Short mmCIF file of C-alpha atoms and ligand atoms in Angstrom, two decimals:
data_model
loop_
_atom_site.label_atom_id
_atom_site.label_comp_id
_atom_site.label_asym_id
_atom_site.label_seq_id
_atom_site.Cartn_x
_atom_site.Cartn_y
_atom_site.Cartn_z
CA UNK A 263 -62.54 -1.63 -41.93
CA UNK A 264 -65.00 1.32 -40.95
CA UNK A 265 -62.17 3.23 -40.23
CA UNK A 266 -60.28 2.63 -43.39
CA UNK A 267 -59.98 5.79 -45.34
CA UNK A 268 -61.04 5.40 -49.39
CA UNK A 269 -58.92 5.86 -52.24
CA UNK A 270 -60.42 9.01 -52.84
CA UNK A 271 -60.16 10.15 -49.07
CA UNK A 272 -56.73 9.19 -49.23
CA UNK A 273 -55.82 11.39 -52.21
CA UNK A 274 -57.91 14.24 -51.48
CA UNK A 275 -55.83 14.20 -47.95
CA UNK A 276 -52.42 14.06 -50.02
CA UNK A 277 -53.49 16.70 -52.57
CA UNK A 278 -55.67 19.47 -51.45
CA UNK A 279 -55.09 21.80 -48.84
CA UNK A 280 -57.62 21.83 -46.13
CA UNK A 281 -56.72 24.69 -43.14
CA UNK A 282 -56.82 22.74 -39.90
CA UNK A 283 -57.95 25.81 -38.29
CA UNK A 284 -58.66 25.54 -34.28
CA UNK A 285 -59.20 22.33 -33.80
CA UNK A 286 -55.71 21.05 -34.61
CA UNK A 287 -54.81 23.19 -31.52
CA UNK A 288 -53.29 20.72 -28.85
CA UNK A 289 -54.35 21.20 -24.69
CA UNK A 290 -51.16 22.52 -24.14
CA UNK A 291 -50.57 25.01 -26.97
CA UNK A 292 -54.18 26.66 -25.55
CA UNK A 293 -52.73 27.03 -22.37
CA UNK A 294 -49.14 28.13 -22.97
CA UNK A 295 -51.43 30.47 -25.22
CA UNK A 296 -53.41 32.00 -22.24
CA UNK A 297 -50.50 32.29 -20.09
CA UNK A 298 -48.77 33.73 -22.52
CA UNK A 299 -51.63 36.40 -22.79
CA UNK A 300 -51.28 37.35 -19.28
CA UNK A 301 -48.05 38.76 -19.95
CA UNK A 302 -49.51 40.61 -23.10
CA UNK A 303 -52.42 42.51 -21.71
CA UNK A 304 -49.96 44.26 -19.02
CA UNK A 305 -47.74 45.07 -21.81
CA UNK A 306 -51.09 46.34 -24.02
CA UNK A 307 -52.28 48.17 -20.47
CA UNK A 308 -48.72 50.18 -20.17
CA UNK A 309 -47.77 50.90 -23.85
CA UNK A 310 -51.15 53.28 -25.47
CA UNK A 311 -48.31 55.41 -26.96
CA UNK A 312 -44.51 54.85 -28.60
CA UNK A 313 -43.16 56.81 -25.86
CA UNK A 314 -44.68 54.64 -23.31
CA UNK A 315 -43.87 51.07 -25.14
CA UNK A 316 -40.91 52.14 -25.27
CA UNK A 317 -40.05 52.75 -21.32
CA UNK A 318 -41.69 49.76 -20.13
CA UNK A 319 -40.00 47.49 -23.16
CA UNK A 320 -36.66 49.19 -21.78
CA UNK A 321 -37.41 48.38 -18.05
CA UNK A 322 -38.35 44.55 -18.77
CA UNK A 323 -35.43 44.32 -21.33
CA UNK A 324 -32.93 46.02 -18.32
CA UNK A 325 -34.32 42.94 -16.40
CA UNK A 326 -33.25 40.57 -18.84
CA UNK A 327 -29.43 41.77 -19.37
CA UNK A 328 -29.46 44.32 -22.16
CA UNK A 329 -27.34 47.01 -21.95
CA UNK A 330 -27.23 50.40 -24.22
CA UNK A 331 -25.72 49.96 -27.18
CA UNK A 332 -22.03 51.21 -27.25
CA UNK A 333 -20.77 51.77 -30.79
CA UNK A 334 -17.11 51.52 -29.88
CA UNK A 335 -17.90 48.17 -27.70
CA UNK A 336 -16.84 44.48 -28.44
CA UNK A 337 -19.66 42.23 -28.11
CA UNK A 338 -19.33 38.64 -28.10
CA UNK A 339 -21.81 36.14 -29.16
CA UNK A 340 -24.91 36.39 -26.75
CA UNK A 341 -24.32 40.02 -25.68
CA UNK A 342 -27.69 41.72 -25.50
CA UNK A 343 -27.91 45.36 -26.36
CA UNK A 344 -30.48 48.06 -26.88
CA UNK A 345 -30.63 51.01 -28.53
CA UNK A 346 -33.37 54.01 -28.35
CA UNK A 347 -34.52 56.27 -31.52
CA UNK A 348 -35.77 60.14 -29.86
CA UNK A 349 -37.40 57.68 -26.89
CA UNK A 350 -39.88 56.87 -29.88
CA UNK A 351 -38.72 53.53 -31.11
CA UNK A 352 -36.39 50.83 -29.95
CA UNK A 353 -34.06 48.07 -31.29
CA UNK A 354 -33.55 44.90 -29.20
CA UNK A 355 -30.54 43.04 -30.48
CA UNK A 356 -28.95 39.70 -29.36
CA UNK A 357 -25.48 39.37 -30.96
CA UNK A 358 -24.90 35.99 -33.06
CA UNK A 359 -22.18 33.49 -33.65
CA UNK A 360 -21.58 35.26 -37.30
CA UNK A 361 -22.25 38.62 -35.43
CA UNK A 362 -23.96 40.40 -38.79
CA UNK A 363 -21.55 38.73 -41.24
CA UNK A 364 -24.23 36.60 -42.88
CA UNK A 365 -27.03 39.39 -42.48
CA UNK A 366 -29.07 39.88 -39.27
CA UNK A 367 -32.40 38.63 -38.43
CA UNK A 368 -35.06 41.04 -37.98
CA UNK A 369 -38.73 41.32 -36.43
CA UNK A 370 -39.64 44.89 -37.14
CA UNK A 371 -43.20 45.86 -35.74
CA UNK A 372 -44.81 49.22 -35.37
CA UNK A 373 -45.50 50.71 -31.57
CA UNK A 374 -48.01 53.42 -32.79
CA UNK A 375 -51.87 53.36 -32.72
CA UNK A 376 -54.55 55.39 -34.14
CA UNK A 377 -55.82 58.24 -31.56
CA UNK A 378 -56.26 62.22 -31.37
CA UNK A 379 -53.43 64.15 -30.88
CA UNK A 380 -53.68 67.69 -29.70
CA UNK A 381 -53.15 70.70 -31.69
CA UNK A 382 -50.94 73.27 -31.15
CA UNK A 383 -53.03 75.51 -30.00
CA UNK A 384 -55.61 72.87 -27.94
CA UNK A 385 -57.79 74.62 -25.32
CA UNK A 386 -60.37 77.00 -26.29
CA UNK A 387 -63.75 77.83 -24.35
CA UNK A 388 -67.51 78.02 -26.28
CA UNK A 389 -70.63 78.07 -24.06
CA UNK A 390 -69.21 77.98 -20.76
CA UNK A 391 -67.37 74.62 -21.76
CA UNK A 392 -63.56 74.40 -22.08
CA UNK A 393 -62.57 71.94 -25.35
CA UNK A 394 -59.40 70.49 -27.09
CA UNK A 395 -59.16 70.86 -30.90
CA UNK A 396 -58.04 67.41 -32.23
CA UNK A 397 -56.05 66.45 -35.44
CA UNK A 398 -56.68 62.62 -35.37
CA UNK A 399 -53.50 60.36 -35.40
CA UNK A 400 -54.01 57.43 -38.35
CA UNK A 401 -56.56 56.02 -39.66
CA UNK A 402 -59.65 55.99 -37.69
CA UNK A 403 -63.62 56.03 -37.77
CA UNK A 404 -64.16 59.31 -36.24
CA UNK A 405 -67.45 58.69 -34.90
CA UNK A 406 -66.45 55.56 -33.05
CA UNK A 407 -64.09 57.99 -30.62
CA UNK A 408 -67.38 59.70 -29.58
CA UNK A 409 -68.59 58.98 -25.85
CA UNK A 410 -65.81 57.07 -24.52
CA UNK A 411 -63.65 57.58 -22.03
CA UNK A 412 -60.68 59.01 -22.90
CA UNK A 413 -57.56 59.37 -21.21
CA UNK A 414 -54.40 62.41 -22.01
CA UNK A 415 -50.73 61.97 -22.21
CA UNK A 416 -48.10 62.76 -23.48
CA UNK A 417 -45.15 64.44 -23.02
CA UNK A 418 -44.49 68.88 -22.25
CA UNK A 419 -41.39 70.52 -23.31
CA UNK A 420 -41.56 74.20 -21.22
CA UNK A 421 -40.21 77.34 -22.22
CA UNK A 422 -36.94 76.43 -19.96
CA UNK A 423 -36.16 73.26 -21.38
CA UNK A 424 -37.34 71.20 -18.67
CA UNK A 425 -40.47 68.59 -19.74
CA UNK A 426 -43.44 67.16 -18.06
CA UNK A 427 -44.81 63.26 -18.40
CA UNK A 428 -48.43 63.75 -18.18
CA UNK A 429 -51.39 60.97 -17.89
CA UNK A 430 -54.42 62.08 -17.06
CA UNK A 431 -57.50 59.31 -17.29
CA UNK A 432 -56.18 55.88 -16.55
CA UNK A 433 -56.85 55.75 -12.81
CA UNK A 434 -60.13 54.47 -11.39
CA UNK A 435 -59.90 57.60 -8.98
CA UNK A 436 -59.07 59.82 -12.16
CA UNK A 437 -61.08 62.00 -13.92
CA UNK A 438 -60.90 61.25 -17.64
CA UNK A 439 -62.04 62.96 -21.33
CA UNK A 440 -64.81 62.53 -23.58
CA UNK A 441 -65.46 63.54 -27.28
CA UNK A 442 -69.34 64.29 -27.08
CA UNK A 443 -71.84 62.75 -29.47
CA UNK A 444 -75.38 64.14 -30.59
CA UNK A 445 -78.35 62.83 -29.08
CA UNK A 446 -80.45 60.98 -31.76
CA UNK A 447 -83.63 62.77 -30.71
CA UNK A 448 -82.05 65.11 -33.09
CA UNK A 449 -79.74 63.56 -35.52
CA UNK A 450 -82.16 63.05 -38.36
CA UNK A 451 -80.34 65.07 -40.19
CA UNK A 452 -76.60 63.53 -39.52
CA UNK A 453 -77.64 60.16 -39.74
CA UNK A 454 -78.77 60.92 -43.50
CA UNK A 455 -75.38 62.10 -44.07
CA UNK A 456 -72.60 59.76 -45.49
CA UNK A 457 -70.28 58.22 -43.01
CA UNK A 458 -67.60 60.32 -43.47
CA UNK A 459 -69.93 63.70 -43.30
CA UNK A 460 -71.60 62.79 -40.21
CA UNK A 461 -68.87 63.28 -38.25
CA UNK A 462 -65.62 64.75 -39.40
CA UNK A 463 -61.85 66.18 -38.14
CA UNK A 464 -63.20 69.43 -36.56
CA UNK A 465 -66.07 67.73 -34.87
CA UNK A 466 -63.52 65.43 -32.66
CA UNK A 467 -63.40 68.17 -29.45
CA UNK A 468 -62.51 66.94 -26.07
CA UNK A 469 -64.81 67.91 -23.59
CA UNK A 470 -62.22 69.29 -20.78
CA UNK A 471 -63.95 70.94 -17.90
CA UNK A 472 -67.20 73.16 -17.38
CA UNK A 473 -66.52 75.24 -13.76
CA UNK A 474 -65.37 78.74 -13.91
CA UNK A 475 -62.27 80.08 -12.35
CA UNK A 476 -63.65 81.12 -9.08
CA UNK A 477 -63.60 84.26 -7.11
CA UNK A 478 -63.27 86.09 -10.59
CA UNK A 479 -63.49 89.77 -11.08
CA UNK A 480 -64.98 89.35 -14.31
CA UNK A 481 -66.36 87.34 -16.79
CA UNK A 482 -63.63 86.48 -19.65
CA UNK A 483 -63.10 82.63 -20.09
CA UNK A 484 -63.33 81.88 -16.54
CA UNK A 485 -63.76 78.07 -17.67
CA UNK A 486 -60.56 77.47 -19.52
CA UNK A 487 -58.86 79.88 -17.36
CA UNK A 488 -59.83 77.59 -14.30
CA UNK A 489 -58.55 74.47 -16.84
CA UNK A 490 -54.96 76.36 -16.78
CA UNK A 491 -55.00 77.02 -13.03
CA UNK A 492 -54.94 73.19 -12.89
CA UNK A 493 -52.94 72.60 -15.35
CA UNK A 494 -50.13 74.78 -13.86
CA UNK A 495 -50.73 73.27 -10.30
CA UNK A 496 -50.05 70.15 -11.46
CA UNK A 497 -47.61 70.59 -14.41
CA UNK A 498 -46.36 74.07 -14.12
CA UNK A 499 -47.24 74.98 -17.06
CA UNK A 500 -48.46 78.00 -19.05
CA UNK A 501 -51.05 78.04 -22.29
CA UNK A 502 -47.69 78.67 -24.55
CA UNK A 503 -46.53 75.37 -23.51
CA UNK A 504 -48.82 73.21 -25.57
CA UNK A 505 -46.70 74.73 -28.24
CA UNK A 506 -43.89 72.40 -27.66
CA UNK A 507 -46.13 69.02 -26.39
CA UNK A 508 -46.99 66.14 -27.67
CA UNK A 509 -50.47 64.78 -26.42
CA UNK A 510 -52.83 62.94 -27.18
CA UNK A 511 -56.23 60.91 -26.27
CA UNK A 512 -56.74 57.41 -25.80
CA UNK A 513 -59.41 54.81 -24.75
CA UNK A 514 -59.18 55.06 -20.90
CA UNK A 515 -60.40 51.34 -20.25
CA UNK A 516 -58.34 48.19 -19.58
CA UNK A 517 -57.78 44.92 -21.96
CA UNK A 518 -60.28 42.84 -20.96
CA UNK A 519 -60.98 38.86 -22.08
CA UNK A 520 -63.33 38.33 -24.46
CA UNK A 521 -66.16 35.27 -25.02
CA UNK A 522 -67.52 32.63 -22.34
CA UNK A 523 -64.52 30.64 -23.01
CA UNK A 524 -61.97 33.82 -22.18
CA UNK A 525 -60.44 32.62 -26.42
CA UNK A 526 -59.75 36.61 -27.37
CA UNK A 527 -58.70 40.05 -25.76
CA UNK A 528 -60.35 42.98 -26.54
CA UNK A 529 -58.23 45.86 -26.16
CA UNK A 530 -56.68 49.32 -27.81
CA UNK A 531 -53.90 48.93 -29.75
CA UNK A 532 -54.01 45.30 -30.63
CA UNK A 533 -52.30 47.44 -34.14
CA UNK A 534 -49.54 46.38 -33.35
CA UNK A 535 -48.70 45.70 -29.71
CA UNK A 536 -50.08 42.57 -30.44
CA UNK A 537 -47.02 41.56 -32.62
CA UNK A 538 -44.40 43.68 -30.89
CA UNK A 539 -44.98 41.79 -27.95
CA UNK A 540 -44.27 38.22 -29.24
CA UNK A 541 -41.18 40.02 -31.36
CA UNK A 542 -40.24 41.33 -27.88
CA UNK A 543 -40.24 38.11 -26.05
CA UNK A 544 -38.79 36.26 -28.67
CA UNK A 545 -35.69 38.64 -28.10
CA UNK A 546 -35.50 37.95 -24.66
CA UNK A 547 -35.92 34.28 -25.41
CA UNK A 548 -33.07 34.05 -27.67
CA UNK A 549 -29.38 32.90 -26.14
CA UNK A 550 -27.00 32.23 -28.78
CA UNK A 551 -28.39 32.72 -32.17
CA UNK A 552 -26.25 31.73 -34.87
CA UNK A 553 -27.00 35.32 -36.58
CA UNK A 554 -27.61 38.78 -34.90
CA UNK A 555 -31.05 39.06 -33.73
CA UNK A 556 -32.83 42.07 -33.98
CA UNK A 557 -36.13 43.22 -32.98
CA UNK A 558 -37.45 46.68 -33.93
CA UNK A 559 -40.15 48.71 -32.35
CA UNK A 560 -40.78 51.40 -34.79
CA UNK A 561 -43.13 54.55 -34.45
CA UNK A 562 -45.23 56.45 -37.39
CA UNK A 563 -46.68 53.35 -39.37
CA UNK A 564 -49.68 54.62 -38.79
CA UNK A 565 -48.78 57.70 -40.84
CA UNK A 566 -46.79 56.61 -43.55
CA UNK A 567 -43.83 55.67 -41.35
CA UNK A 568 -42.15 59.25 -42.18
CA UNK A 569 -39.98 60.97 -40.15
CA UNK A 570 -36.45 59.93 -38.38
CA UNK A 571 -38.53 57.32 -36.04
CA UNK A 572 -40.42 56.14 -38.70
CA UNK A 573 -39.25 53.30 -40.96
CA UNK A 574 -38.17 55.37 -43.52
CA UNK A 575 -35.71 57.09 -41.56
CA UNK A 576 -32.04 55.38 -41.58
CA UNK A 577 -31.70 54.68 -38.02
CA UNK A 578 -31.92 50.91 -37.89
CA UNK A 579 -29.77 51.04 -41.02
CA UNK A 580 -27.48 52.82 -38.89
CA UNK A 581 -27.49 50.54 -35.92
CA UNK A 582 -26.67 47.83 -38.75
CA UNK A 583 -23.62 49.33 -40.28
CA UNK A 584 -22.56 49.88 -36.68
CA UNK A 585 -22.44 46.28 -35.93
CA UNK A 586 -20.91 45.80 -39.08
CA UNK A 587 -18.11 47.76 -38.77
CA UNK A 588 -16.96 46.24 -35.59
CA UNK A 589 -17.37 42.20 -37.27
CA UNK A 590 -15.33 43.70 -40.19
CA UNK A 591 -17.88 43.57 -43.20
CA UNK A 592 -19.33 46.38 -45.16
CA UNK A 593 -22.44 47.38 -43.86
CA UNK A 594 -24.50 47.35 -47.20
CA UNK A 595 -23.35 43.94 -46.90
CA UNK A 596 -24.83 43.36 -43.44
CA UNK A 597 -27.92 45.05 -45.04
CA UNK A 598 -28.12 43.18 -47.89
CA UNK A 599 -28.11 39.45 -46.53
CA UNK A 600 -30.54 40.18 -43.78
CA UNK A 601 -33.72 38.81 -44.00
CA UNK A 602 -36.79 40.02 -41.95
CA UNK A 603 -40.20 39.61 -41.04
CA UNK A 604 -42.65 42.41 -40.68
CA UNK A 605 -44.68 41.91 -37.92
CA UNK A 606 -47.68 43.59 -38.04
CA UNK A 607 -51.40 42.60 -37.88
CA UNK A 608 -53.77 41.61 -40.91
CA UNK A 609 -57.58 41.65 -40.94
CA UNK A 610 -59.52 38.86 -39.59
CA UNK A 611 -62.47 37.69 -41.63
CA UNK A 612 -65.84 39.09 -39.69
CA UNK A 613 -69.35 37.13 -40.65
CA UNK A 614 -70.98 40.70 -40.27
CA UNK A 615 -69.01 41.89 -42.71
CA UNK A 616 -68.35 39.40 -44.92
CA UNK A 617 -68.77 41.13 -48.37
CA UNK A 618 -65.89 43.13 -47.92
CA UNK A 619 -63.81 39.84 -47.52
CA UNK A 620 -62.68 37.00 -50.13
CA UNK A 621 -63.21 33.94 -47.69
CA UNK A 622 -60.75 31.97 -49.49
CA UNK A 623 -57.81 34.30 -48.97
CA UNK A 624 -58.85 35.98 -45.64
CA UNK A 625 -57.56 34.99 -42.43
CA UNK A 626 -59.45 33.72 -39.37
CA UNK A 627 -59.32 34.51 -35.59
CA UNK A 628 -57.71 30.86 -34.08
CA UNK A 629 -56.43 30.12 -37.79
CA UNK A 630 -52.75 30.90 -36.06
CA UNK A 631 -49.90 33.69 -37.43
CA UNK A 632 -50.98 34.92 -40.84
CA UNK A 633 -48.70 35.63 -43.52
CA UNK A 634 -49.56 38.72 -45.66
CA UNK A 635 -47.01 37.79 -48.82
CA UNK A 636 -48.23 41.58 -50.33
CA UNK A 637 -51.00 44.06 -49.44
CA UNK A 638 -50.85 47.53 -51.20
CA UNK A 639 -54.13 48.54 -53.45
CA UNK A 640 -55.82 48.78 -56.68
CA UNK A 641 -53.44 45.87 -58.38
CA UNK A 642 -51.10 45.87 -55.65
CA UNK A 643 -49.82 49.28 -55.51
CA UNK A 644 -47.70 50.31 -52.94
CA UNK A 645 -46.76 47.20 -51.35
CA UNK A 646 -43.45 44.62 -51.57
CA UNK A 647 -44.66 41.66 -53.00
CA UNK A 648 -42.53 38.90 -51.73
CA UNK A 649 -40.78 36.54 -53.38
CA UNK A 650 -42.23 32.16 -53.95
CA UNK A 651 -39.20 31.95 -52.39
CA UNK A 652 -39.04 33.50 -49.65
CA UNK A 653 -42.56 33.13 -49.07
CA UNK A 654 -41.48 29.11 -49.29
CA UNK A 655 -38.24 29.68 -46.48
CA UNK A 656 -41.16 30.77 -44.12
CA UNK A 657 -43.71 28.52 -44.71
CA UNK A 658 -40.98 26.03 -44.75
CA UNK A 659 -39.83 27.17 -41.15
CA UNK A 660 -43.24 27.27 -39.97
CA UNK A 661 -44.16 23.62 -40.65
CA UNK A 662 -41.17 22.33 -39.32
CA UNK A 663 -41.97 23.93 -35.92
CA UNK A 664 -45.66 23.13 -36.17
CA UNK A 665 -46.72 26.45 -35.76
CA UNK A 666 -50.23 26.88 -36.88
CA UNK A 667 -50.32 29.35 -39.64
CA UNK A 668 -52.42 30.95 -42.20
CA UNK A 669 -52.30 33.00 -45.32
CA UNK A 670 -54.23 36.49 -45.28
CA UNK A 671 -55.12 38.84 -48.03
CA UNK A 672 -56.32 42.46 -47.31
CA UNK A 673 -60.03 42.52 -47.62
CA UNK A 674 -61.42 41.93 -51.23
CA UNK A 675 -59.77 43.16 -54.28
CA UNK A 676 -60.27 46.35 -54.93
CA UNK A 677 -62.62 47.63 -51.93
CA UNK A 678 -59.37 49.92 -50.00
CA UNK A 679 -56.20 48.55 -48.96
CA UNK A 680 -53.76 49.09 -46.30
CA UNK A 681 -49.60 48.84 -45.99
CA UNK A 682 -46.92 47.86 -44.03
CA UNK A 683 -43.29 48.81 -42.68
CA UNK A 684 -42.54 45.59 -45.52
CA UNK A 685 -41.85 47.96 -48.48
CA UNK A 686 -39.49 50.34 -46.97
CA UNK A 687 -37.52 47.21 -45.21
CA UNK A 688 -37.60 45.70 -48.70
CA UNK A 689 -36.10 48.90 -50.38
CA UNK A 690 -32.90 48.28 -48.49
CA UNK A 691 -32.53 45.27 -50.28
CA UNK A 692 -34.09 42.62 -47.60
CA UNK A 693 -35.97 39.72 -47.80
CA UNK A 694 -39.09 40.41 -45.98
CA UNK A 695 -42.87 39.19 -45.94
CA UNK A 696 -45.61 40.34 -42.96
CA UNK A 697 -46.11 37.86 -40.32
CA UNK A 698 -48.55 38.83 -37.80
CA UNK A 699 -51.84 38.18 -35.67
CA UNK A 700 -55.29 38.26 -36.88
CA UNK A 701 -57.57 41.56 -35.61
CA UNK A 702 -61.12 41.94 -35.64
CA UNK A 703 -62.28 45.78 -35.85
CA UNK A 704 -59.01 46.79 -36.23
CA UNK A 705 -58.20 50.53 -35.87
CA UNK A 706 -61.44 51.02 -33.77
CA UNK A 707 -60.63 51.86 -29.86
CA UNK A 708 -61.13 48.69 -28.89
CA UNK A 709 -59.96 45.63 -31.18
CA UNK A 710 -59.81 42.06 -30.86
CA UNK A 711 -56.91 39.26 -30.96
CA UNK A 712 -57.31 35.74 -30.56
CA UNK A 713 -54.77 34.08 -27.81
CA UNK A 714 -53.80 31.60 -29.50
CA UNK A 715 -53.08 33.63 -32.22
CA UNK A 716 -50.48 35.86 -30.46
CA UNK A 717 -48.86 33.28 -28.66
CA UNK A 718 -48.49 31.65 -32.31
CA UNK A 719 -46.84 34.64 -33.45
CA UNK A 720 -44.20 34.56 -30.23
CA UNK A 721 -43.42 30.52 -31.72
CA UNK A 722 -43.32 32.17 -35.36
CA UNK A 723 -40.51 35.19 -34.17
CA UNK A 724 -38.93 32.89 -31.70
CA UNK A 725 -38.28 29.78 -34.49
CA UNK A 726 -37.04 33.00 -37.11
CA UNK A 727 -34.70 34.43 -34.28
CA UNK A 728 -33.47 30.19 -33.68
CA UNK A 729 -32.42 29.45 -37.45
CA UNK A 730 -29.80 28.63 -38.69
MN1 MN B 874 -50.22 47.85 -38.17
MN1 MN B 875 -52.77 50.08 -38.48
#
C-alpha cells in the first residue's frame, strides 16, 4: 500500500507537465553520450573557421561514400552526394525513395563563430611593438578576447593568383597571439566606465612581435619590418597581400571536459559546431531515407547570414531545384513541401545569472535538445514563429523516439534577443522550428555544452532524417 500513488498523485502525474530533466537519463544513453563526444571535440578541435569545417566535414564525408554533386547525374535512392558553396559552406545530401518529390528533409546549422578578423590593412608598428588592427567577427564581449592565447588563420590570395593556408598558434611548439589587457594597478578609471566603453573595436590589437629587423641600416619600423621578413619566409608574401586575405584570431586552446564527473565540454565554438556535428553524423547515419536528406553547413549567421554563403543567398535553393529537375517536379515544389529543422544552439539557464532568464521557459544543461519555436526581440521581431503544428509534428517525433527534449525561450522578455538561419529558411516557404543544444556563456571564447545534450541532438536529426 505505501507504494500506492493517491488520487491526487495520480492526476497530477496525468495532467501537469513535470520536465524529467537528467535523471530520466538511462546508463546507456550517458555513455553512448560520452562516446559520442569523443568524436565531437576532434571535430570542435579542427573546424575554428567555415573554411576549416568545411575540409575536414569533406574528408570524413569522402570516407563515408559521398561524392561531388553532379547536376547532370542520375542518383538512385541511397546515393550520397556533396556539394561545396566558395569552400565556405557545405550541403550533405542522401538521396530518398521519393528523391525530392514530397519535399526534402533538412538540418541546416551555421559553421561560423564569433572572433577578430583582420583588416585590410592589419600590421602597423607603435612603441617598438608590431600590432594587428581587428574588426571583430559577430557578436562578442570584447574584453573577454583580452589575454588569451590566440591563434591566426586564414586563407592569402597573392598578387599572382596563387593562395596561402596559414595557421599560426595551434601547436604546443607554436608561438601564438595575444590581445593585451590593462593592468588594474591602473584601471580605475576603465573599470568606472560602462561595459561597452571599457573596452571597445579599436582597442582589440594583436600583439604580433617586438624584435627589430636586424642588421638594419636605420631605424624605420624595424619591428614590423622583421614581422614581414617572416611572413614572406614562410608564406611568400608581401604587406599588399593582406589586401586580398581572409584572417582571423581564435582561442588557441583545446576542448577540454568539464566538471568532476567529465558531464560538459568547454570549448570555442560550441555556436554551432555543437549542432552541425550531430546534423553531420546523422547524414552519414542515414541509408535509405524515404525523402532526400539534406544537411547544410552554412557560413555568416553570425552576421546576419548575408552574402552568397550565407543563408540568404540562393545556393541551397539551387542545389534543391537541381534535384528537382532530374525527379521531374518543379523545384518551388521541392521547396515548398520540405520541412526543416534549424539547428542551432539556445541559451542555457545560468544560476549566476538568473535575472536575465524566465526559469519557466529557459532551457537547462542535461534537460536534452531544446526547441526554440521563435526567438526574435521586443514582441518577437525578427524571428519565424512556428506553427502549433509543426511545433506538434516535432514534439510528436521526439516522444516517440524517447529523445529527451526541452523547450527554450531566449532570455527574458524584453532584455536583447538573438536570431536564427529559421526565418530566412521559412521565407522560402518551409516548415521549420530551431532544434539545438543548450550553451552556457555562449559567444564567449570558451563555451559550454552538456554531452548528453549533443548526443540528444544527433537522436533528434537522426529520427528527422528516418521519417517517414
Ligand atoms: Mn548560432
Ligand atoms: Mn551565435
Amino acid at each position: 500500500m505505501a507504494d500506492e500513488k493517491t488520487k491526487t498523485e495520480q492526476l497530477r502525474e496525468r495532467l501537469m507537465n513535470e520536465p524529467k530533466g537528467a535523471k530520466a537519463l538511462s546508463k546507456e544513453d550517458i555513455a553512448a553520450a560520452d562516446e559520442f563526444c569523443e568524436g565531437y571535440k576532434k571535430f570542435l578541435n579542427a573546424s575554428p573557421v567555415e573554411r576549416e569545417a568545411v575540409r575536414y566535414t569533406l574528408c570524413e564525408a569522402e570516407k563515408r561514400g559521398f561524392v561531388p554533386f553532379d547536376p547532370d547525374a542520375d542518383y538512385k535512392p541511397g546515393d550520397r552526394v556533396y556539394y561545396i558553396n566558395r569552400g565556405k559552406a557545405i550541403a550533405l545530401a542522401v538521396i530518398g525513395k521519393n528523391g525530392v518529390k514530397n519535399g526534402a528533409r533538412l538540418a541546416i546549422a551555421h559553421i561560423d563563430s564569433p572572433r577578430i578578423d583582420l583588416k585590410p590593412n592589419p600590421l602597423y608598428e607603435a612603441n617598438n611593438l608590431a600590432l594587428f588592427k581587428t574588426h571583430y567577427y559577430g557578436g562578442l564581449k570584447k574584453y573577454q578576447w583580452t589575454a588569451i592565447p590566440l591563434t591566426l588563420r586564414g586563407v592569402i590570395v597573392k598578387r599572382d593568383g596563387s593562395s596561402v593556408d596559414v595557421s599560426w598558434g595551434d601547436e604546443p611548439d607554436e608561438s601564438c597571439f595575444c590581445v593585451t589587457d590593462l593592468l588594474p594597478h591602473l584601471a580605475q578609471e576603465q573599470a568606472a566606465k560602462p561595459m561597452a566603453k571599457a573596452f571597445t573595436g579599436e582597442d582589440l590589437n594583436v600583439l604580433a612581435g617586438s624584435r627589430p629587423y636586424p642588421d638594419a641600416e636605420d631605424e624605420k619600423e624595424l619591428v614590423k619590418l622583421n614581422v614581414m621578413a617572416i611572413l614572406n619566409e614562410k608564406y611568400g608574401i608581401t604587406e599588399a597581400d593582406f589586401l586580398s586575405a581572409e584572417l582571423c584570431l581564435t582561442p588557441s586552446f583545446k576542448a577540454k571536459d568539464i566538471g568532476f564527473d567529465r558531464s560538459m565540454i568547454g570549448g570555442y565554438g560550441h555556436d554551432d559546431k555543437v549542432c552541425a556535428y550531430p546534423a553531420i553524423m546523422a547524414a552519414f547515419d542515414a541509408e535509405v531515407p524515404e525523402q532526400t536528406c539534406i544537411t547544410y553547413l552554412t557560413d555568416k549567421e553570425e552576421i546576419g547570414s548575408d552574402g552568397n554563403t550565407g543563408m540568404q543567398s540562393d545556393f541551397l535553393r539551387y542545389f534543391i531545384y537541381d534535384l528537382a529537375c532530374r525527379d521531374g517536379v518543379e523545384g518551388y515544389r521541392a521547396v515548398s513541401q520540405s520541412t526543416c529543422l534549424s539547428a542551432d544552439v539556445n541559451a542555457a539557464f545560468d544560476p549566476t545569472y538568473a535575472s536575465a532568464f524566465e526559469a519557466k521557459n529557459s532551457c537547462y544543461i542535461n534537460g536534452g535538445v531544446v526547441i526554440s519555436k521563435y526567438t526574435g526581440h521586443g514582441g518577437k521581431y525578427d524571428t519565424s514563429d512556428a506553427s502549433a503544428e509543426y511545433m506538434g509534428k516535432i514534439r510528436r517525433l521526439l516522444e516517440d523516439n524517447n529523445i529527451q527534449w526541452q523547450i527554450g525561450e531566449l532570455g527574458r522578455v524584453d532584455l536583447g534577443g538573438g536570431g536564427t538561419i529559421a526565418k530566412y529558411v521559412a521565407n522560402m516557404n518551409v516548415d521549420v522550428i530551431d532544434l539545438g543544444v543548450p550553451v552556457l556563456s555562449m559567444h564567449a571564447p570558451f563555451e559550454i555544452v552538456s554531452k548528453t545534450d549533443v548526443y540528444m541532438a544527433y537522436r533528434a536529426f537522426s529520427e528527422f532524417f528516418k521519417a517517414e
